[in-house]
Amino acid sequence: MSEHGGIEGLPENVLARKPTLMLVDGMALLFRAYYATALKGYIRRTEAGVPTNGIYGFVRYLWDAIRQFDPTHVACCWDMGGRTFRTEQFESYKGNRSAAPDDLIPQFDLVKEVVEAMDIPNIGMPGYEADDCIGTIAKRCARESHMDVQILSGDNDLLQLTDERIKVIIMKKGYGNYQVYTPEFLMEEKGLKPSQVVDMKGLMGDSSDNYPGVKGIGEKTAIKLVQEFGDVDGILANLDKLTKSVRTKIENDLDMLHMSRSLAEIHCEVPVECPIDLCKFQIDDSKVSAKFEELEMSSLGKMMGVDVFG
């Protein structure tokens, strides 16, 4: 059996390839997978009525990315729920989000069981978000293990993590559709350095995370300011060079500017453990088969080249 368990479509000799860790934003994949079918009115269920549409789509997304980007190591990071250090800073952080749909709730634990059956570590830390765990592990792995890192998500906040070893793979609409960000491509597309993503978000805010930034400053103005003055500190040191309108907006919202920038920054010093040897990607056919059979997902087993029924 190969390192990938003899699964079709993947190279046999993993050891000959350059070690690469793929860090998966679990909730991003699960929510995307759930709504891809739920919005069309279809919820896949087992015969016992257990909803599995999110799990089914999650595995398809994950497997497609593994096939395309060919990592030697994989880990999956999760939001743990409850309060984080950001809600301690700003009570309304993500306060605009509605509760998860009833059909999605039982899939939170089940999808982690599927990930575990694939021998992929599930990683999370109470008080922090998945982004913080991803950032911590990515930076540590690149620094200490000298490995290349791929971050799989749909969240553009993670673009701030790109560097010479870390690529951010942003999922676009549909299976197999990705945009891969390096520092060079980020500069080409948005005219920003990775660190300047945080300054941009501090100025413009983030409606999905429910922090406002500076009232009246949108993305276009935020990018222009950051490009011209480097960062928030540079902007504040040159307020006299701004138009009266922009200067007034910033001066009126200084506290929220600093707060929003702090909320946007991914914390890369989380006390989370991720032993790299436990992330080595190798499938145990029997474990995957048993879990897929339990969840009545034989088609996924066939897609992965796993003999679901032995």
Protein backbone atom coordinates (compact mmCIF):
# COMPACT_ATOMS: atom_id res chain seq x y z
CA MET A 1 0.00 0.00 0.00
CA SER A 2 1.31 3.47 -0.84
CA GLU A 3 1.45 6.38 1.61
CA HIS A 4 -1.97 7.33 0.27
CA GLY A 5 -3.29 3.82 0.82
CA GLY A 6 -3.11 2.89 -2.85
CA ILE A 7 -5.81 5.42 -3.67
CA GLU A 8 -6.30 6.22 -7.32
CA GLY A 9 -5.05 9.46 -8.82
CA LEU A 10 -2.28 10.15 -6.29
CA PRO A 11 1.47 9.57 -6.66
CA GLU A 12 2.85 6.35 -5.19
CA ASN A 13 6.12 7.75 -3.90
CA VAL A 14 5.22 10.39 -1.34
CA LEU A 15 8.70 10.41 0.16
CA ALA A 16 10.19 11.59 -3.14
CA ARG A 17 8.07 14.72 -3.08
CA LYS A 18 8.84 17.93 -1.25
CA PRO A 19 7.15 17.86 2.18
CA THR A 20 4.11 20.13 2.12
CA LEU A 21 1.49 20.68 4.82
CA MET A 22 -2.09 21.52 3.84
CA LEU A 23 -4.01 23.30 6.60
CA VAL A 24 -7.76 23.08 6.03
CA ASP A 25 -10.22 25.68 7.31
CA GLY A 26 -12.81 23.11 8.38
CA MET A 27 -15.80 25.38 8.97
CA ALA A 28 -15.23 27.18 5.68
CA LEU A 29 -15.46 23.90 3.79
CA LEU A 30 -18.39 22.56 5.82
CA PHE A 31 -20.56 25.69 5.51
CA ARG A 32 -19.78 25.99 1.81
CA ALA A 33 -20.69 22.33 1.28
CA TYR A 34 -23.89 22.56 3.33
CA TYR A 35 -25.29 25.63 1.59
CA ALA A 36 -24.32 24.41 -1.88
CA THR A 37 -27.17 21.89 -1.63
CA ALA A 38 -29.38 23.31 1.15
CA LEU A 39 -30.09 26.49 -0.81
CA LYS A 40 -31.42 24.30 -3.61
CA GLY A 41 -33.75 22.59 -1.16
CA TYR A 42 -31.93 19.27 -0.98
CA ILE A 43 -30.60 17.76 2.25
CA ARG A 44 -28.89 14.41 1.89
CA ARG A 45 -29.84 12.05 4.75
CA THR A 46 -29.17 8.54 5.92
CA GLU A 47 -32.03 6.07 6.11
CA ALA A 48 -32.30 6.94 9.80
CA GLY A 49 -32.80 10.59 8.86
CA VAL A 50 -29.39 11.93 9.87
CA PRO A 51 -28.47 14.90 7.63
CA THR A 52 -25.15 14.42 5.83
CA ASN A 53 -25.17 16.88 2.91
CA GLY A 54 -22.52 19.09 4.49
CA ILE A 55 -20.28 16.14 5.28
CA TYR A 56 -20.67 14.70 1.79
CA GLY A 57 -19.73 17.99 0.15
CA PHE A 58 -16.93 18.58 2.66
CA VAL A 59 -15.23 15.33 1.67
CA ARG A 60 -15.63 16.12 -2.02
CA TYR A 61 -14.08 19.57 -1.57
CA LEU A 62 -11.26 18.20 0.57
CA TRP A 63 -10.47 15.31 -1.73
CA ASP A 64 -10.47 17.50 -4.82
CA ALA A 65 -7.99 19.88 -3.17
CA ILE A 66 -5.75 17.03 -2.03
CA ARG A 67 -5.70 15.61 -5.55
CA GLN A 68 -4.96 18.97 -7.14
CA PHE A 69 -2.36 20.30 -4.69
CA ASP A 70 -0.82 16.99 -3.62
CA PRO A 71 0.26 17.69 -0.01
CA THR A 72 2.29 15.13 1.90
CA HIS A 73 0.74 16.22 5.21
CA VAL A 74 -2.78 17.43 6.08
CA ALA A 75 -4.43 18.88 9.21
CA CYS A 76 -7.89 20.38 9.69
CA CYS A 77 -8.51 23.39 11.96
CA TRP A 78 -11.87 24.23 13.52
CA ASP A 79 -13.62 27.05 15.34
CA MET A 80 -14.52 25.70 18.76
CA GLY A 81 -17.61 27.84 19.37
CA GLY A 82 -18.18 30.08 22.35
CA ARG A 83 -16.38 33.30 23.19
CA THR A 84 -12.93 34.14 21.89
CA PHE A 85 -10.42 36.83 22.77
CA ARG A 86 -11.96 38.93 19.99
CA THR A 87 -15.42 38.94 21.58
CA GLU A 88 -13.69 39.97 24.82
CA GLN A 89 -12.22 42.94 22.91
CA PHE A 90 -15.39 43.82 21.01
CA GLU A 91 -18.69 42.45 22.26
CA SER A 92 -20.42 42.76 18.86
CA TYR A 93 -17.74 40.78 16.99
CA LYS A 94 -19.60 38.36 14.69
CA GLY A 95 -22.74 39.31 16.58
CA ASN A 96 -24.69 39.66 13.34
CA ARG A 97 -24.50 35.97 12.48
CA SER A 98 -27.61 33.84 12.78
CA ALA A 99 -27.68 30.45 14.48
CA ALA A 100 -26.65 27.42 12.42
CA PRO A 101 -29.52 25.62 10.63
CA ASP A 102 -30.95 22.64 12.52
CA ASP A 103 -29.85 20.24 9.77
CA LEU A 104 -26.25 21.44 10.02
CA ILE A 105 -25.81 21.16 13.79
CA PRO A 106 -25.46 17.34 14.00
CA GLN A 107 -22.96 17.45 11.16
CA PHE A 108 -20.42 19.47 13.21
CA ASP A 109 -19.38 16.43 15.24
CA LEU A 110 -19.93 13.89 12.48
CA VAL A 111 -17.64 15.65 10.03
CA LYS A 112 -14.84 15.58 12.60
CA GLU A 113 -15.37 11.84 12.93
CA VAL A 114 -14.94 11.53 9.17
CA VAL A 115 -11.75 13.61 9.27
CA GLU A 116 -10.46 11.44 12.09
CA ALA A 117 -11.26 8.29 10.10
CA MET A 118 -9.05 9.69 7.33
CA ASP A 119 -6.24 9.97 9.93
CA ILE A 120 -6.21 13.75 9.55
CA PRO A 121 -5.78 15.61 12.87
CA ASN A 122 -8.66 17.80 14.03
CA ILE A 123 -7.21 20.92 15.66
CA GLY A 124 -8.84 23.72 17.63
CA MET A 125 -8.26 25.82 20.73
CA PRO A 126 -10.97 27.32 22.98
CA GLY A 127 -10.77 31.10 23.04
CA TYR A 128 -9.30 31.32 19.55
CA GLU A 129 -10.57 30.97 16.00
CA ALA A 130 -9.51 28.43 13.40
CA ASP A 131 -7.69 31.26 11.58
CA ASP A 132 -5.46 31.76 14.61
CA CYS A 133 -4.64 28.05 14.82
CA ILE A 134 -3.94 28.00 11.08
CA GLY A 135 -1.69 31.05 11.33
CA THR A 136 0.21 29.68 14.32
CA ILE A 137 0.81 26.25 12.78
CA ALA A 138 1.64 27.64 9.33
CA LYS A 139 4.24 30.09 10.63
CA ARG A 140 5.72 27.58 13.05
CA CYS A 141 5.89 24.82 10.45
CA ALA A 142 7.50 27.08 7.85
CA ARG A 143 9.97 28.43 10.41
CA GLU A 144 10.91 25.30 12.31
CA SER A 145 10.29 22.44 9.87
CA HIS A 146 11.17 24.41 6.72
CA MET A 147 8.11 22.96 5.02
CA ASP A 148 5.95 24.59 2.42
CA VAL A 149 2.42 25.25 3.67
CA GLN A 150 -0.88 25.40 1.77
CA ILE A 151 -3.91 26.97 3.48
CA LEU A 152 -7.27 25.88 2.04
CA SER A 153 -10.18 28.22 2.77
CA GLY A 154 -12.67 30.64 1.31
CA ASP A 155 -11.70 33.40 3.75
CA ASN A 156 -9.68 36.29 2.32
CA ASP A 157 -8.58 37.32 5.85
CA LEU A 158 -6.03 34.52 5.57
CA LEU A 159 -4.21 36.33 2.76
CA GLN A 160 -2.25 38.18 5.44
CA LEU A 161 -0.40 34.90 6.14
CA THR A 162 1.17 34.49 2.71
CA ASP A 163 4.95 34.49 2.56
CA GLU A 164 7.76 32.75 0.69
CA ARG A 165 6.70 29.36 2.15
CA ILE A 166 2.96 29.86 2.76
CA LYS A 167 0.37 29.89 -0.02
CA VAL A 168 -3.31 30.57 0.55
CA ILE A 169 -5.68 28.60 -1.67
CA ILE A 170 -9.00 30.43 -1.90
CA MET A 171 -11.94 28.29 -3.00
CA LYS A 172 -14.11 29.82 -5.68
CA LYS A 173 -17.59 28.80 -6.79
CA GLY A 174 -17.85 25.16 -7.82
CA TYR A 175 -15.62 22.15 -7.32
CA GLY A 176 -12.03 22.37 -8.47
CA ASN A 177 -12.02 26.17 -8.84
CA TYR A 178 -9.27 27.87 -6.84
CA GLN A 179 -7.18 31.00 -6.71
CA VAL A 180 -3.71 30.45 -5.26
CA TYR A 181 -2.22 33.47 -3.48
CA THR A 182 1.46 34.13 -3.00
CA PRO A 183 2.87 37.50 -1.90
CA GLU A 184 3.61 38.19 -5.56
CA PHE A 185 0.06 37.45 -6.73
CA LEU A 186 -1.45 39.42 -3.86
CA MET A 187 0.62 42.42 -4.93
CA GLU A 188 -0.37 41.88 -8.55
CA GLU A 189 -4.09 41.58 -7.80
CA LYS A 190 -4.61 44.07 -4.98
CA GLY A 191 -1.37 46.07 -4.85
CA LEU A 192 -0.87 45.04 -1.21
CA LYS A 193 1.76 43.29 0.85
CA PRO A 194 0.42 40.51 3.12
CA SER A 195 0.73 42.65 6.27
CA GLN A 196 -1.20 45.45 4.60
CA VAL A 197 -4.31 43.26 4.38
CA VAL A 198 -4.69 43.88 8.13
CA ASP A 199 -4.34 47.65 7.71
CA MET A 200 -6.89 47.64 4.88
CA LYS A 201 -9.39 45.71 7.04
CA GLY A 202 -8.78 48.08 9.95
CA LEU A 203 -9.80 51.00 7.74
CA MET A 204 -12.73 49.48 5.86
CA GLY A 205 -13.99 47.04 8.51
CA ASP A 206 -15.63 43.71 7.80
CA SER A 207 -19.41 43.38 7.61
CA SER A 208 -19.31 39.57 7.84
CA ASP A 209 -17.36 39.72 11.12
CA ASN A 210 -19.38 42.76 12.24
CA TYR A 211 -16.69 45.31 12.98
CA PRO A 212 -17.05 48.70 11.30
CA GLY A 213 -13.59 50.13 10.66
CA VAL A 214 -13.72 53.84 9.87
CA LYS A 215 -17.22 54.96 8.98
CA GLY A 216 -17.37 56.15 5.38
CA ILE A 217 -14.15 54.48 4.19
CA GLY A 218 -14.60 51.58 1.79
CA GLU A 219 -12.19 49.12 0.21
CA LYS A 220 -11.07 51.38 -2.63
CA THR A 221 -10.10 54.26 -0.35
CA ALA A 222 -8.57 51.90 2.23
CA ILE A 223 -6.31 50.29 -0.39
CA LYS A 224 -5.28 53.68 -1.77
CA LEU A 225 -4.34 54.95 1.69
CA VAL A 226 -2.36 51.85 2.57
CA GLN A 227 -0.54 51.88 -0.77
CA GLU A 228 0.42 55.52 -0.32
CA PHE A 229 1.41 55.53 3.36
CA GLY A 230 2.38 51.90 4.06
CA ASP A 231 0.23 51.10 7.07
CA VAL A 232 -2.14 52.58 9.64
CA ASP A 233 0.73 54.19 11.56
CA GLY A 234 1.98 55.79 8.35
CA ILE A 235 -1.47 57.13 7.60
CA LEU A 236 -1.84 58.63 11.07
CA ALA A 237 1.59 60.24 10.79
CA ASN A 238 0.50 61.96 7.58
CA LEU A 239 -3.04 63.10 8.36
CA ASP A 240 -2.16 66.58 7.13
CA LYS A 241 -1.64 65.14 3.64
CA LEU A 242 -5.13 63.63 3.44
CA THR A 243 -8.21 65.32 2.05
CA LYS A 244 -10.26 67.09 4.68
CA SER A 245 -13.09 64.59 4.28
CA VAL A 246 -10.91 61.49 4.77
CA ARG A 247 -8.92 63.09 7.61
CA THR A 248 -12.12 63.99 9.47
CA LYS A 249 -13.49 60.46 9.10
CA ILE A 250 -10.31 58.93 10.52
CA GLU A 251 -10.03 61.44 13.36
CA ASN A 252 -13.65 60.82 14.33
CA ASP A 253 -13.13 57.04 14.41
CA LEU A 254 -9.58 56.62 15.74
CA ASP A 255 -10.51 54.19 18.50
CA MET A 256 -12.53 52.01 16.16
CA LEU A 257 -9.74 52.09 13.58
CA HIS A 258 -7.29 50.64 16.10
CA MET A 259 -9.89 48.17 17.38
CA SER A 260 -10.80 46.98 13.89
CA ARG A 261 -7.18 46.54 12.93
CA SER A 262 -6.60 44.45 16.06
CA LEU A 263 -9.65 42.30 15.31
CA ALA A 264 -8.49 41.74 11.72
CA GLU A 265 -5.03 40.53 12.67
CA ILE A 266 -4.59 36.76 12.90
CA HIS A 267 -2.96 35.75 16.16
CA CYS A 268 0.02 33.47 15.37
CA GLU A 269 1.07 32.57 18.92
CA VAL A 270 -1.74 30.21 19.93
CA PRO A 271 -0.70 27.52 22.48
CA VAL A 272 -1.79 24.75 20.12
CA GLU A 273 0.09 21.57 19.32
CA CYS A 274 0.30 19.96 15.89
CA PRO A 275 3.06 17.30 15.73
CA ILE A 276 3.98 17.18 12.07
CA ASP A 277 4.46 13.40 12.03
CA LEU A 278 0.79 12.96 12.96
CA CYS A 279 -0.22 14.99 9.90
CA LYS A 280 1.40 12.65 7.36
CA PHE A 281 -1.34 11.88 4.88
CA GLN A 282 -1.98 8.18 4.53
CA ILE A 283 -5.38 6.56 4.28
CA ASP A 284 -6.35 3.40 6.14
CA ASP A 285 -8.92 1.84 3.81
CA SER A 286 -10.68 -0.10 6.57
CA LYS A 287 -11.24 2.94 8.79
CA VAL A 288 -12.50 5.09 5.93
CA SER A 289 -14.67 2.25 4.64
CA ALA A 290 -16.31 1.72 8.02
CA LYS A 291 -17.14 5.43 8.44
CA PHE A 292 -18.47 5.83 4.89
CA GLU A 293 -20.58 2.70 5.27
CA GLU A 294 -22.01 4.04 8.53
CA LEU A 295 -22.96 7.32 6.84
CA GLU A 296 -24.18 5.62 3.64
CA MET A 297 -21.64 7.37 1.42
CA SER A 298 -20.44 4.55 -0.82
CA SER A 299 -20.07 6.93 -3.76
CA LEU A 300 -17.40 8.89 -1.87
CA GLY A 301 -15.46 5.70 -1.29
CA LYS A 302 -15.57 4.94 -4.99
CA MET A 303 -14.47 8.49 -5.81
CA MET A 304 -11.45 8.07 -3.53
CA GLY A 305 -10.63 4.59 -4.75
CA VAL A 306 -11.56 3.05 -1.39
CA ASP A 307 -13.33 -0.31 -1.36
CA VAL A 308 -16.19 0.74 0.90
CA PHE A 309 -17.56 -2.73 1.47
CA GLY A 310 -14.27 -4.52 1.95
